[in-house]
Coordinates of C-alpha atoms in Angstrom, one line a residue:
X1 CA 13.9 -5.2 -4.3
X2 CA 12.8 -1.9 -2.8
X3 CA 9.6 -0.6 -4.3
X4 CA 9.5 -2.2 -7.8
X5 CA 13.1 -2.3 -9.0
X6 CA 15.8 -0.1 -10.3
X7 CA 13.6 1.9 -12.7
X8 CA 10.8 2.8 -10.3
X9 CA 12.0 6.3 -9.9
X10 CA 12.3 6.9 -13.7
X11 CA 8.7 5.9 -14.3
X12 CA 7.1 7.5 -11.3
X13 CA 4.3 8.9 -13.3
X14 CA 3.0 5.3 -13.6
X15 CA 2.6 5.1 -9.9
X16 CA -0.5 7.2 -9.1
X17 CA -1.9 6.8 -5.7
X18 CA -5.6 7.0 -4.9
X19 CA -7.3 10.1 -3.5
X20 CA -7.9 8.1 -0.3
X21 CA -4.2 7.4 0.2
X22 CA -3.3 11.0 -0.7
X23 CA -5.7 12.2 2.0
X24 CA -4.2 9.7 4.5
X25 CA -0.8 11.4 4.2
X26 CA -2.1 14.8 5.1
X27 CA -0.1 17.9 4.6
X28 CA 2.8 17.4 6.9
X29 CA 4.2 14.0 6.1
X30 CA 7.8 14.0 4.6
X31 CA 7.1 10.8 2.8
X32 CA 4.5 12.6 0.7
X33 CA 6.1 16.0 0.5
X34 CA 9.5 14.8 -0.6
X35 CA 8.6 12.1 -3.1
X36 CA 5.2 12.9 -4.6
X37 CA 3.9 15.3 -7.2
X38 CA 0.3 16.5 -6.8
X39 CA 0.3 19.6 -9.1
X40 CA 1.4 18.3 -12.5
X41 CA -0.8 19.5 -15.3
X42 CA 0.7 16.8 -17.6
X43 CA 0.4 13.5 -15.7
X44 CA -2.6 14.1 -13.4
X45 CA -6.2 15.0 -14.0
X46 CA -6.4 18.4 -12.3
X47 CA -8.9 18.3 -9.4
X48 CA -8.6 14.5 -9.0
X49 CA -6.8 14.8 -5.6
X50 CA -4.3 12.1 -6.7
X51 CA -0.5 12.2 -6.8
X52 CA 2.3 10.3 -8.4
X53 CA 5.7 9.2 -7.3
X54 CA 8.1 11.8 -8.8
X55 CA 11.6 11.3 -7.5
X56 CA 14.7 10.5 -9.4
X57 CA 16.4 7.4 -8.1
X58 CA 19.8 9.1 -8.2
X59 CA 18.6 11.7 -5.7
X60 CA 17.4 9.5 -2.8
X61 CA 17.1 5.8 -3.4
X62 CA 18.9 2.9 -4.9
X63 CA 17.4 -0.6 -4.9
X64 CA 17.7 -2.4 -1.7
X65 CA 17.2 -6.1 -0.9
X66 CA 15.5 -7.5 2.1
X67 CA 13.4 -6.0 4.9
X68 CA 13.6 -2.3 5.8
X69 CA 14.1 -1.3 9.4
X70 CA 10.8 0.5 9.4
X71 CA 9.1 -2.7 8.3
X72 CA 10.4 -4.4 11.4
X73 CA 9.1 -1.5 13.5
X74 CA 5.6 -1.9 12.0
X75 CA 5.6 -5.7 12.5
X76 CA 6.5 -5.1 16.2
X77 CA 3.7 -2.5 16.5
X78 CA 1.2 -4.9 15.0
X79 CA 2.3 -7.7 17.4
X80 CA 1.8 -5.4 20.3
X81 CA -1.6 -4.3 19.0
X82 CA -2.8 -7.9 18.5
X83 CA -1.6 -8.7 22.1
X84 CA -3.7 -5.8 23.4
X85 CA -0.6 -3.8 24.4
X86 CA -1.9 -0.5 23.0
X87 CA 0.6 1.8 24.7
X88 CA 3.6 -0.2 23.4
X89 CA 2.1 -0.4 19.9
X90 CA 1.6 3.4 19.7
X91 CA 5.0 4.1 21.2
X92 CA 6.6 2.1 18.3
X93 CA 4.5 4.0 15.8
X94 CA 5.4 7.3 17.3
X95 CA 9.1 6.4 17.1
X96 CA 8.7 5.9 13.4
X97 CA 6.5 9.0 12.9
X98 CA 9.1 11.2 14.7
X99 CA 11.2 10.8 11.5
X100 CA 8.3 11.2 9.1
X101 CA 6.0 13.9 10.3
X102 CA 7.3 17.4 9.8
X103 CA 4.9 19.4 12.0
X104 CA 1.6 19.3 13.8
X105 CA 0.5 16.1 15.5
X106 CA 3.6 13.8 15.5
X107 CA 2.6 11.6 18.4
X108 CA -0.6 9.6 18.1
X109 CA -2.8 9.1 21.1
X110 CA -3.3 5.6 22.5
X111 CA -6.7 4.2 21.4
X112 CA -8.9 2.3 23.8
X113 CA -9.5 -0.7 21.6
X114 CA -7.6 -3.3 19.7
X115 CA -9.4 -2.4 16.4
X116 CA -8.5 1.3 16.6
X117 CA -4.9 0.5 17.4
X118 CA -4.7 -1.9 14.5
X119 CA -6.1 0.7 12.2
X120 CA -3.3 3.1 13.2
X121 CA -0.8 0.4 12.4
X122 CA -2.4 -0.5 9.1
X123 CA -2.5 3.2 8.1
X124 CA 1.2 3.6 8.9
X125 CA 2.0 0.5 6.8
X126 CA 0.1 1.9 3.9
X127 CA 2.1 5.1 4.0
X128 CA 5.5 3.5 4.7
X129 CA 5.4 0.4 2.6
X130 CA 3.6 1.6 -0.5
X131 CA 4.2 0.8 -4.2
X132 CA 5.5 -2.7 -3.5
X133 CA 4.1 -6.1 -2.6
X134 CA 3.5 -5.3 1.1
X135 CA 0.1 -3.7 0.5
X136 CA -1.1 -6.7 -1.6
X137 CA 0.0 -9.2 1.1
X138 CA -1.6 -7.0 3.8
X139 CA -4.9 -6.9 1.9
X140 CA -4.9 -10.7 1.4
X141 CA -4.1 -11.5 5.1
X142 CA -6.3 -8.7 6.6
X143 CA -9.2 -9.7 4.4
X144 CA -9.4 -13.0 6.3
X145 CA -10.4 -11.0 9.4
X146 CA -13.9 -9.5 9.3
X147 CA -13.0 -6.4 11.3
X148 CA -10.2 -5.4 8.9
X149 CA -11.5 -6.7 5.6
X150 CA -11.5 -3.9 3.0
X151 CA -13.7 -3.4 -0.1
X152 CA -11.7 -1.4 -2.6
X153 CA -13.6 1.0 -4.9
X154 CA -12.2 3.0 -7.7
X155 CA -14.0 5.5 -9.9
X156 CA -12.5 6.1 -13.4
X157 CA -12.1 8.6 -14.8
X158 CA -12.1 10.9 -11.8
X159 CA -12.3 14.2 -13.7
X160 CA -12.4 13.7 -17.4
X161 CA -16.1 13.2 -18.5
X162 CA -15.5 12.7 -22.2
X163 CA -15.9 8.9 -21.6
X164 CA -18.4 7.3 -19.3
X165 CA -17.4 7.3 -15.6
X166 CA -17.4 3.8 -14.1
X167 CA -17.0 2.4 -10.6
X168 CA -14.8 -0.7 -10.1
X169 CA -15.1 -2.7 -6.9
X170 CA -12.8 -5.4 -5.5
X171 CA -14.4 -7.4 -2.8
X172 CA -12.3 -8.9 0.1
X173 CA -13.1 -12.5 -1.1
X174 CA -12.5 -11.7 -4.8
X175 CA -10.8 -14.3 -7.0
X176 CA -8.7 -11.5 -8.4
X177 CA -6.5 -11.8 -5.3
X178 CA -5.5 -15.2 -6.5
X179 CA -2.5 -15.4 -8.7
X180 CA -2.8 -18.6 -10.8
X181 CA -0.1 -20.7 -12.3
X182 CA 0.6 -19.5 -15.9
X183 CA -1.1 -21.7 -18.4
X184 CA 2.2 -22.6 -20.0
X185 CA 3.5 -23.9 -16.6
X186 CA 0.4 -26.0 -16.1
X187 CA 0.8 -27.5 -19.6
X188 CA 4.4 -28.4 -19.0
X189 CA 3.8 -29.9 -15.5
X190 CA 0.4 -31.8 -15.4
X191 CA 1.0 -32.6 -11.7
X192 CA 0.4 -28.9 -10.8
X193 CA -3.3 -28.4 -10.1
X194 CA -5.3 -25.3 -9.3
X195 CA -6.5 -24.9 -5.7
X196 CA -9.7 -23.3 -6.9
X197 CA -12.6 -24.5 -9.1
X198 CA -11.5 -22.6 -12.2
X199 CA -11.1 -24.5 -15.4
X200 CA -8.1 -24.4 -17.7
X201 CA -7.8 -22.3 -19.8
X202 CA -9.1 -19.5 -17.6

């Protein structure tokens, strides 16, 4: 289902994006300006530079099943980038951005390297395919490539200092990316085995 199901618009306050992703959108991206709230004094720490999904499902979206057209565009752009066809990759991205960027720099310039072109594609995927499983799968597959592997760092709380501030880090090779079989399933089917060296119960 699109995003996370029928209720994702009712509980948008649960979907807070990081300051990094908020900055990636900039100030002229319709995807951010139409669907995110970055000024709420109730659901956000003021000064945190985060934002949350704040759109009623009845206004814009209903659940959809299957791939979005824009996802196909982004897959095509990545294929071009990986095949060193940088012009073609950026042309596809600019076709998408023409319907997303409200003003300023709509058309991206063509980079000189494969890595830079791939980074443009990855950034557009982050903005277009957020709040669903795509980012999780992208992280898992891109973490297998040294030049695109990403260490994720989160500081919490960002603003409130009444509790100790802690930094959480997720390494590209972290076991936290592995979704194990539930213990109850393993107990009911002894032929299922873990493909890691963890012991049951976890």
